[in-house]
Structures are given as structure tokens and as C-alpha cells.
CSV table of C-alpha atoms and ligand atoms in Angstrom, one decimal:
chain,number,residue,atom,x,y,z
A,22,UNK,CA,-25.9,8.9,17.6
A,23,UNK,CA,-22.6,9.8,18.9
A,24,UNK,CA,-20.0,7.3,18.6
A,25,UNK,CA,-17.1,6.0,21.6
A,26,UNK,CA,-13.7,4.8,20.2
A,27,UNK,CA,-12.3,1.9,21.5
A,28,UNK,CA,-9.3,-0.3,21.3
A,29,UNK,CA,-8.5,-3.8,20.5
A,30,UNK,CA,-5.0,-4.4,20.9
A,31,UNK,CA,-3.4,-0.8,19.3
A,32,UNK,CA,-5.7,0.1,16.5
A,33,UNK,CA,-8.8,1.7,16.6
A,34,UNK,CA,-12.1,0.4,15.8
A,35,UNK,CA,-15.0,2.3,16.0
A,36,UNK,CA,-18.8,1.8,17.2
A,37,UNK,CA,-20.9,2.6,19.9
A,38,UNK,CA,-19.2,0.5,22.7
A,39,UNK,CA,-17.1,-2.6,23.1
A,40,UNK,CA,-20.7,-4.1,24.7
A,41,UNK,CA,-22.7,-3.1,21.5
A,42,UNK,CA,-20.8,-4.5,18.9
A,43,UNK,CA,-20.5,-8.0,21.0
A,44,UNK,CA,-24.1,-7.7,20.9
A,45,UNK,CA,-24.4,-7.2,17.6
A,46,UNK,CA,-22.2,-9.9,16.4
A,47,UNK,CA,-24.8,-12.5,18.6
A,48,UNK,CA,-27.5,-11.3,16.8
A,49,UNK,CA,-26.0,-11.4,14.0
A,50,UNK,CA,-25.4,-14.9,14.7
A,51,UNK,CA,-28.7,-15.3,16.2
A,52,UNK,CA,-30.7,-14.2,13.2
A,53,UNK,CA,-28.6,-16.0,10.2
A,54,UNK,CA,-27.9,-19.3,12.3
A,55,UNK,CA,-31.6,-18.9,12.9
A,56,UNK,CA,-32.9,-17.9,9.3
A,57,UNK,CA,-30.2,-21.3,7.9
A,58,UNK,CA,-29.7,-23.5,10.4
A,59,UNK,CA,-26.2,-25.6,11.0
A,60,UNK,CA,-23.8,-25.2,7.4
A,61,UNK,CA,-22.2,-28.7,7.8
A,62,UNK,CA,-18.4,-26.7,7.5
A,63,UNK,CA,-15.9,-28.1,6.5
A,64,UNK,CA,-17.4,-30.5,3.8
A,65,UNK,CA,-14.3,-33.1,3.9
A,66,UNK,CA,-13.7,-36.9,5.1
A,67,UNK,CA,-10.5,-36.5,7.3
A,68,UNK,CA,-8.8,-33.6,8.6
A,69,UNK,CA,-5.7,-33.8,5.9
A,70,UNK,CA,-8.6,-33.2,3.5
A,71,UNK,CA,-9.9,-29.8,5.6
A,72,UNK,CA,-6.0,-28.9,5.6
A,73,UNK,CA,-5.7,-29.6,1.9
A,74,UNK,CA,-8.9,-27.8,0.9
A,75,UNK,CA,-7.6,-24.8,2.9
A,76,UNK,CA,-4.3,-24.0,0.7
A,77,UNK,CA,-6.4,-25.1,-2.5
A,78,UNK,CA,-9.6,-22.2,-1.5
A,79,UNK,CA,-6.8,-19.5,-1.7
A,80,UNK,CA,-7.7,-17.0,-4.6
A,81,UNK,CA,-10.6,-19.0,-6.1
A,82,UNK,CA,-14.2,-20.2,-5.8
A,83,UNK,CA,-15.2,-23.4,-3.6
A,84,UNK,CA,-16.2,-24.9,-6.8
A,85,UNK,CA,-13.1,-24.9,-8.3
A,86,UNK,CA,-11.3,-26.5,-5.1
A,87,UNK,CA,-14.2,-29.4,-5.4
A,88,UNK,CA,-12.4,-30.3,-8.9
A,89,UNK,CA,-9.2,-30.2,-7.7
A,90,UNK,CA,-10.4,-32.7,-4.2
A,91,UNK,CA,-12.5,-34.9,-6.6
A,92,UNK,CA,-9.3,-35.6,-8.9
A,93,UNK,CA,-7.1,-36.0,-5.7
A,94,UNK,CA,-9.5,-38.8,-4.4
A,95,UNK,CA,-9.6,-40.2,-7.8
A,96,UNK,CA,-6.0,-41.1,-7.5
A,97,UNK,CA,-6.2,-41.7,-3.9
A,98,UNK,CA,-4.0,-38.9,-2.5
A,99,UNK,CA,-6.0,-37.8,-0.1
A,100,UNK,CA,-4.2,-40.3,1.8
A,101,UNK,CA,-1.2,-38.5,3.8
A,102,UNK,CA,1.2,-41.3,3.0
A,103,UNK,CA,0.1,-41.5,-0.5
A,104,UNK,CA,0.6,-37.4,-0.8
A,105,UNK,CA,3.8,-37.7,0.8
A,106,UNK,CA,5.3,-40.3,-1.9
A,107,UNK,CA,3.0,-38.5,-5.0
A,108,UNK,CA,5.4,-37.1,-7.7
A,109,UNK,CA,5.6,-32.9,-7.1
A,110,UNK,CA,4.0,-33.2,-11.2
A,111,UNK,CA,0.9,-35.4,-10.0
A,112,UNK,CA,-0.1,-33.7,-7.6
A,113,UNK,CA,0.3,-30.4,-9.7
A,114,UNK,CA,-1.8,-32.3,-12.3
A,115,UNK,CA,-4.5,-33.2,-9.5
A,116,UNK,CA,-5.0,-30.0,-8.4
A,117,UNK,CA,-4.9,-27.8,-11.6
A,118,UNK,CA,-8.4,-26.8,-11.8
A,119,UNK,CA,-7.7,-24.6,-7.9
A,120,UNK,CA,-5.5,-22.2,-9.9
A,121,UNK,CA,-1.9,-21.3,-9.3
A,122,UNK,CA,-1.6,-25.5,-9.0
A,123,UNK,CA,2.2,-25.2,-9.1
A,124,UNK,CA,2.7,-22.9,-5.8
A,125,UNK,CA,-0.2,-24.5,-4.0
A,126,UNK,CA,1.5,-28.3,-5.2
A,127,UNK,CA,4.9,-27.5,-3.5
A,128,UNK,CA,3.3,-25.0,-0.4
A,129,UNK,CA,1.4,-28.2,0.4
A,130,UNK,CA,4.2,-30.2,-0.1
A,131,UNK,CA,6.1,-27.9,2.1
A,132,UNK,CA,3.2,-28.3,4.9
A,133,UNK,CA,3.6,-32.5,4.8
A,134,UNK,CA,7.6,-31.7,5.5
A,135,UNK,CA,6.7,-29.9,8.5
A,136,UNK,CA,4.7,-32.0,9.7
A,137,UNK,CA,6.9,-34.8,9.2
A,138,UNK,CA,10.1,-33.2,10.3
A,139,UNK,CA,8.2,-31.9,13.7
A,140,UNK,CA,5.1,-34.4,14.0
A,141,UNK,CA,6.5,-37.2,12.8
A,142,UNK,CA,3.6,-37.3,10.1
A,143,UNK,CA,1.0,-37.3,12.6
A,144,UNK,CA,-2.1,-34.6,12.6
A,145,UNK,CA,-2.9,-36.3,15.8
A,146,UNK,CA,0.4,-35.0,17.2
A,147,UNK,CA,0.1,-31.4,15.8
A,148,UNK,CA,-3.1,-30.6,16.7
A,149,UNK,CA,-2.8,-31.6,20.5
A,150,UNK,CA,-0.2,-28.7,20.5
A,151,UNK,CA,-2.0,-25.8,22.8
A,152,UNK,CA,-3.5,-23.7,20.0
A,153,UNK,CA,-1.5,-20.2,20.3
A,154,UNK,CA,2.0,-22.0,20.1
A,155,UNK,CA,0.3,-24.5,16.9
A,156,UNK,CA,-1.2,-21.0,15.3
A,157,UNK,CA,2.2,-19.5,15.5
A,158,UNK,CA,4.1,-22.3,13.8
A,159,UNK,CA,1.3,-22.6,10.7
A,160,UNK,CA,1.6,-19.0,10.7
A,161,UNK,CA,5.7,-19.4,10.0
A,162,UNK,CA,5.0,-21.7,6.4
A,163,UNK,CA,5.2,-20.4,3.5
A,164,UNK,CA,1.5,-19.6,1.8
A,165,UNK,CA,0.2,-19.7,4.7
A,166,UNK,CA,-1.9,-16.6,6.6
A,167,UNK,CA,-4.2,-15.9,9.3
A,168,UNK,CA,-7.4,-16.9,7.4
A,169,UNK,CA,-5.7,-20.4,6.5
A,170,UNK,CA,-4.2,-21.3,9.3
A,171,UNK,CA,-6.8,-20.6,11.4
A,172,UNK,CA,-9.3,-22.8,8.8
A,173,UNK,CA,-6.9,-25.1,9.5
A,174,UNK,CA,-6.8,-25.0,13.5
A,175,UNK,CA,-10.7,-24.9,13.7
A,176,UNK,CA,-12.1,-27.2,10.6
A,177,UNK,CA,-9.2,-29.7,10.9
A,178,UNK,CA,-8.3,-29.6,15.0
A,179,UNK,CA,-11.3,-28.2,16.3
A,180,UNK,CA,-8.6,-25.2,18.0
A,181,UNK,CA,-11.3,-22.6,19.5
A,182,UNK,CA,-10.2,-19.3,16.9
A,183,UNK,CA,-12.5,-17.1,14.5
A,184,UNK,CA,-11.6,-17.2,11.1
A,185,UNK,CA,-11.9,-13.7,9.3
A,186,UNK,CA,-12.0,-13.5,5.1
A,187,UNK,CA,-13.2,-10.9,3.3
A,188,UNK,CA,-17.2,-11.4,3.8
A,189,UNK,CA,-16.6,-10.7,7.6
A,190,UNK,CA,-14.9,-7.6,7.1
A,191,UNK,CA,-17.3,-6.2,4.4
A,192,UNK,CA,-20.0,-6.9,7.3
A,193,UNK,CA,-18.3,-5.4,10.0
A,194,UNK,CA,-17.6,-2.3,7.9
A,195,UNK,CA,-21.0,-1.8,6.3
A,196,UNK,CA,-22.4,-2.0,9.8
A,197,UNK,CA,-20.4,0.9,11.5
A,198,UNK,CA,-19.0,-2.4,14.0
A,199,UNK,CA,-15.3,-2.4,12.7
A,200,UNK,CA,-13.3,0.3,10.8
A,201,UNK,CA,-11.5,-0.3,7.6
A,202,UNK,CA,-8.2,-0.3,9.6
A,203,UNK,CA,-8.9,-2.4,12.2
A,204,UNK,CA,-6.8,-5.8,11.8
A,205,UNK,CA,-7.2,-9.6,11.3
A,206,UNK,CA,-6.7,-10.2,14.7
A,207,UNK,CA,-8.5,-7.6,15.9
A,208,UNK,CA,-11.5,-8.5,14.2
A,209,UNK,CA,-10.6,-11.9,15.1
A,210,UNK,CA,-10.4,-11.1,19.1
A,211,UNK,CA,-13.7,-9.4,18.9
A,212,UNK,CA,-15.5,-12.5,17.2
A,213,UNK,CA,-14.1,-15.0,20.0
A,214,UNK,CA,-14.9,-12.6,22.8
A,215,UNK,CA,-18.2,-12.2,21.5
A,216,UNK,CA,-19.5,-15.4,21.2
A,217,UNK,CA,-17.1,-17.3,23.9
A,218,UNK,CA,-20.2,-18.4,26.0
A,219,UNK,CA,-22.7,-18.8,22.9
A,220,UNK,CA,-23.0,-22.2,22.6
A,221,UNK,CA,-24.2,-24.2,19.7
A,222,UNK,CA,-25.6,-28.2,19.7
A,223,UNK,CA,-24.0,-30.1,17.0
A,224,UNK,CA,-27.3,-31.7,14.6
A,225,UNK,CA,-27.0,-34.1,11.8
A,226,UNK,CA,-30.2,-32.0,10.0
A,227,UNK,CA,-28.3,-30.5,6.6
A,228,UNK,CA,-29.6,-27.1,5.8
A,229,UNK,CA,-28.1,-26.4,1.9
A,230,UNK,CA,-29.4,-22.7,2.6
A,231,UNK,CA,-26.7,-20.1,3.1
A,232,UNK,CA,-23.6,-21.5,2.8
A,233,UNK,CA,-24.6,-25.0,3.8
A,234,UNK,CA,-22.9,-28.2,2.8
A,235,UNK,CA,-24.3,-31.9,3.4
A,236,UNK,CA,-23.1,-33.6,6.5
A,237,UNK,CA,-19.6,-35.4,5.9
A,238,UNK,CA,-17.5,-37.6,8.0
A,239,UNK,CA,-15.8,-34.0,9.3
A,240,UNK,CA,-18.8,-32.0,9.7
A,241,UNK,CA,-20.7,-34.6,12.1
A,242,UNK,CA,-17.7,-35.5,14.2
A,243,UNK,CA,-17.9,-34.4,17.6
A,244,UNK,CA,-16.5,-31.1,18.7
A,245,UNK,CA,-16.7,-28.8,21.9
A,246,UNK,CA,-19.4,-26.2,21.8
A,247,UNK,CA,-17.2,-23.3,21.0
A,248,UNK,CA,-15.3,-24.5,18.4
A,249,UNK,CA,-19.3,-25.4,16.9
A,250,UNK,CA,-20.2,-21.8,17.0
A,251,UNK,CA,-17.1,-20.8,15.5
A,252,UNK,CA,-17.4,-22.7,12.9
A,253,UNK,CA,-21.4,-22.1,12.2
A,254,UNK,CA,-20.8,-18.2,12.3
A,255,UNK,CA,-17.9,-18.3,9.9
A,256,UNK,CA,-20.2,-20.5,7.5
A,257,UNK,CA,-23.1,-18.6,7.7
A,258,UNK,CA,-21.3,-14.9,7.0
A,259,UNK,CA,-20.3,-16.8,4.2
A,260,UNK,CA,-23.7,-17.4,3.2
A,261,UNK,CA,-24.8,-13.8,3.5
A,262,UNK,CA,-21.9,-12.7,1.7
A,263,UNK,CA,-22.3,-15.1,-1.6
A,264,UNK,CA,-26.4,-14.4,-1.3
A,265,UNK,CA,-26.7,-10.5,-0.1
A,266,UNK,CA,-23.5,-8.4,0.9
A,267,UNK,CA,-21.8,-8.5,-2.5
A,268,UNK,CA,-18.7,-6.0,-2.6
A,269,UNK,CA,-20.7,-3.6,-5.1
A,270,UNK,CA,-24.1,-4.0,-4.9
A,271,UNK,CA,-25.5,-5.3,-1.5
A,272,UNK,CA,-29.3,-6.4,-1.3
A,273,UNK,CA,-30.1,-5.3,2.1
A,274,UNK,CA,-33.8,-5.3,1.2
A,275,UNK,CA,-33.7,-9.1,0.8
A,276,UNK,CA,-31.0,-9.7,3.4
A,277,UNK,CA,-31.5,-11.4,6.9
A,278,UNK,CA,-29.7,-8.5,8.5
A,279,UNK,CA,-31.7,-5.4,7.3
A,280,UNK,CA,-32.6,-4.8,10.6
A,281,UNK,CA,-29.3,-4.7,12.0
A,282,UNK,CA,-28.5,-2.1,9.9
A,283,UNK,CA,-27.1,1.4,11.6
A,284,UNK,CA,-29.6,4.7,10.6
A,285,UNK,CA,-28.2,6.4,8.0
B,23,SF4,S1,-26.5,-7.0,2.4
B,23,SF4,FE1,-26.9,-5.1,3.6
B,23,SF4,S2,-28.1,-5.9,5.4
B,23,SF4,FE2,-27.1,-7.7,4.5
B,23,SF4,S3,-25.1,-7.9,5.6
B,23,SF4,FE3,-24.7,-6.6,3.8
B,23,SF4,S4,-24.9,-4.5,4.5
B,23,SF4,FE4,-25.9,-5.9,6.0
């Protein structure tokens, strides 16, 4: 089947038109939210927990960053005042078991003085900020890049944006929807576009298949519809990734997505 080219910002990314791969990326959705049901993202009590477990996830597994959160909440520095005061060395000693504990101690250190200096220590304040301009400004600290800040804007402020990592891209690429050039924001642009008018009903029901978390104080708050089916997609592309689409040996016979699979 002959594919079109068509653009997305200046790149090129490639599949049969801009139409197909939206439709694609809803079935996609449709099948796995279908097959697992709501992921209870981001598995945290406040949002300074969701923005904490965001620089913490960088370069290692989830289960790692769980240490890391259960030794902060030991000492109580989940606590945004209590972080703010900590010793640098505590909360290096907290975190060790996330890897590279020093950098991620001071970047996250770094973060609190931003958010002091133009907040005035209030998440309530920053993430009231219209979502572009707020994006632009994470995207400004150091250790911070598209896939965390935007974590950050949608599991911690409920900001409407698509957050890409590596499982999205894989997917994209293995089914002819997205070229290995095409960009983060790109690939980002195509997600939100995609699935701006899908909307998804919040339910308390905790599905531990695919990616899924039980429900915590952050995953059962209420958030608009959108920002639900953000969040749901990214979780369950997650789950297909961990269970099926590993980078070198993919089980499409098992996966949810076989169908959805371009002829060879
Ligand atoms: S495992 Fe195969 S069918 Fe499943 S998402 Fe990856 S490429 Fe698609």
C-alpha cells in the first residue's frame, strides 16, 4: 500500500494519512484501555510527590523510585516545607536507591528554588499558570526534559499535554505511524490531536493489569476528561511496552495490538 508524507511542524513523519494514524492511535487506545481498564497513574498522595517521583523515574525502573519515595515518607520529606529545610546530604541519603541520588538531590533542590523564588512555594500558584507558558519555564531547569516536565504538568496539574518516553516511540515506529526522525513534540502534537475529543470517565475500579497502580489520593482526584485520557493512554502504552513491545524481542502474538499491525 502506497504511503503519503505528511508534516507535523517541519519533520517528516510517515503513514498513510494524517486521518489514519489519528485513527489508529484511538484504537489503539480503544483496544488496550479496553483489554486493562483505568491504570490509577500517577500512584502518589499530593502533587509534590507526582513532581518528585518524576526527577527520581529518570534512568531507572519504577521500582527503584518506590524505595527512594518510601524512605522519603519515612522521614517525612514529602512535605514541601520539610524538603525545603532537609539537609542537601538527607535527602541524597533518602533517595539513593533512584540512582544518580546526588544530581537528582540538588536538580530537585533546584526545582523547590524555582518555585519559591517565582511561586512563592505554592504548586497551587504554578500550576494555574496557562500550560504553554508553565511548560516553557519547567522546560528551562536543569534535568528537566519534555517527558518530565510534561509528567509533571499532567500527573501533578492536570495541564492537558501527551507525555512521550520511549515505549510510545517504539510503538509508533513498529507500526509504520511515526518515523524514527520524527520529534518529541511531534509525536506529542499527534497524540493530543488525536484524542482531543476522546473522553474518558474517571472510576475508582483498580485494574493492576498493564501498567496499573491501586487508586491513591492523586489518582482519584477529579480531573477534566482530557487530561483523564491523557493520562490513561500514557499508562497503558506503558503497559504494553513492559508486557509485549520489548526493544528486542516483541511478542506480537500475545499482544493486544496484533491486529493493528501494518502487512508486512
Ligand atoms: S508487541 Fe508487536 S503488536 Fe504489540 S505493540 Fe509491539 S509491535 Fe505492536
Amino acid at each position: 500500500m502506497a504511503r503519503l508524507l505528511f508534516r507535523l511542524d517541519s519533520d517528516l513523519v510517515y503513514t498513510e494519512s494524517v486521518r489514519s494514524a489519528e485513527q489508529q492511535i484511538r484504537e489503539i487506545y480503544r483496544i488496550l484501555y479496553g483489554e486493562w481498564g483505568a491504570q490509577h497513574w500517577w500512584p502518589a498522595e499530593s502533587p509534590f510527590e507526582v513532581v518528585v517521583g518524576a526527577y527520581l523515574t529518570q534512568n531507572t525502573a519504577w521500582t527503584n523510585v518506590e524505595h527512594a519515595i518510601a524512605h522519603l515518607r519515612a522521614q517525612s520529606l514529602l512535605d514541601l516545607e520539610a524538603f525545603r529545610t532537609a539537609p542537601l546530604a538527607t535527602i541524597e541519603q533518602a533517595i539513593r536507591p533512584a540512582g544518580y541520588f546526588r544530581q537528582k538531590a540538588s536538580r530537585l533542590k533546584l526545582f523547590v528554588g524555582f518555585l519559591d523564588r517565582r511561586y512563592a512555594g505554592s504548586l497551587d500558584l504554578m500550576f494555574a499558570q496557562p500550560t504553554a507558558r508553565l511548560r516553557a519555564e519547567l522546560l528551562e531547569l536543569t534535568g528537566v526534559g519534555p517527558e518530565t516536565a510534561d509528567s509533571i504538568l499532567l500527573y501533578a496539574g492536570d495541564h492537558p499535554v501527551f507525555v512521550v518516553d520511549a515505549y510510545t516511540r517504539r510503538l509508533l515506529e513498529r507500526h509504520g505511524l511515526a518515523s524514527p526522525s520524527a520529534t518529541y513534540e511531534q509525536i506529542r502534537q499527534l497524540f493530543e490531536q488525536s484524542l482531543s475529543d476522546v473522553k474518558t470517565a474517571q472510576t475508582a475500579r483498580a485494574s493492576l493489569q498493564g501498567a496499573g497502580h491501586q487508586p491513591s489520593a492523586m489518582s482519584t482526584r477529579p480531573r477534566p476528561p482530557a487530561v483523564q485520557t491523557f493520562n490513561e493512554l500514557h499508562a497503558v502504552i506503558v503497559g504494553v511496552g513492559k508486557r509485549y513491545c520489548s526493544k528486542r524481542n516483541p511478542d506480537c502474538s500475545s499482544c493486544p495490538l496484533q491486529t493493528l499491525l501494518p502487512s508486512p
